[in-house]
Amino acid sequence: MKRPGLGAIHEKILELLKGAPQGLDVHEIREHLGGTGAIGDQQHLDKRIRELRDYYHAPRRKVAGRWVYVYEGERGKAAADDGKITPRVRAEVLHRAHQRCQMCGRTVGGDGVKLQVDHKIPRTWGGATVSENLWALCEACNQGKRDYFSSFNDAEMQEIMSKESVYERIAETLRLHAPEPTPSWLLEFVANFDDFQDDWQKRLRELRYPVIGMVIPPTLRKLPSGKREAAYRLEKWVDLPANHKFLIKEHERLTKAANAKRRLSGEAK
Ligand SMILES: [Zn+2]
């Protein structure tokens, strides 16, 4: 079957994933493709996988403690994601929202708001039309969010979203906004994009570890309505080293060891 936009490299990745029911992480995929020289950098590979997902279910899942891509079959007849929300998915999202706007908390019964189902991460940034990427907003919040998002550069956001590291996604989003603060909810979406729920606040704290050294204090962001919402402002940027995940883990390990030692010497007294 002809898949517009897919080439030999996509076929190769698909073949690999189909042959590995336990899933493959990006490094394994790269290794398998390595000899061909067809895949350049990490971003390039991420992009190819995302293109594949227009036609196939290949989510990233945490299996036995590591993130892998798992092939789960073809998408339905509506091959590419056209952004349309099926009645079943719409009902599921509204049910989950309990008749409440998921941004401002106003309700259908109490406040008379009408709820609209909206893509958290817009499709122009690479967000998919799947239940996890949808939420219910009242008309005012939806409009406010649309206005806010229209000030972003779609290509830049798509580039950020394609980054494999949750740290990079969070940090780059903050940088794109600086010196303006970034709303907490946006950081949460960006962190959880493609992943199962990540502890985005912990990831943000880790960016502040001395081994990384970013300065990202919490603050408030003023909304057009005059209300304020929780946000974070990037006050000092640091280029993330390639081994940032390792540095963060190592810092935690050393801090833990130092604390244990301190406790022990405290008990000895
Ligand atoms: Zn609302």
Short mmCIF file of C-alpha atoms in Angstrom, two decimals, residues 90 139 177 180 182 194 229 231 262:
data_model
loop_
_atom_site.label_atom_id
_atom_site.label_comp_id
_atom_site.label_asym_id
_atom_site.label_seq_id
_atom_site.Cartn_x
_atom_site.Cartn_y
_atom_site.Cartn_z
CA ARG A 90 -15.09 13.25 22.23
CA GLU A 139 -15.05 28.65 25.09
CA HIS A 177 9.42 32.21 26.15
CA GLU A 180 8.38 35.95 29.67
CA THR A 182 5.99 29.88 30.71
CA ASP A 194 4.60 11.16 23.67
CA GLU A 229 -1.60 31.53 36.79
CA ALA A 231 4.40 29.76 35.69
CA ARG A 262 26.20 12.49 57.35
#
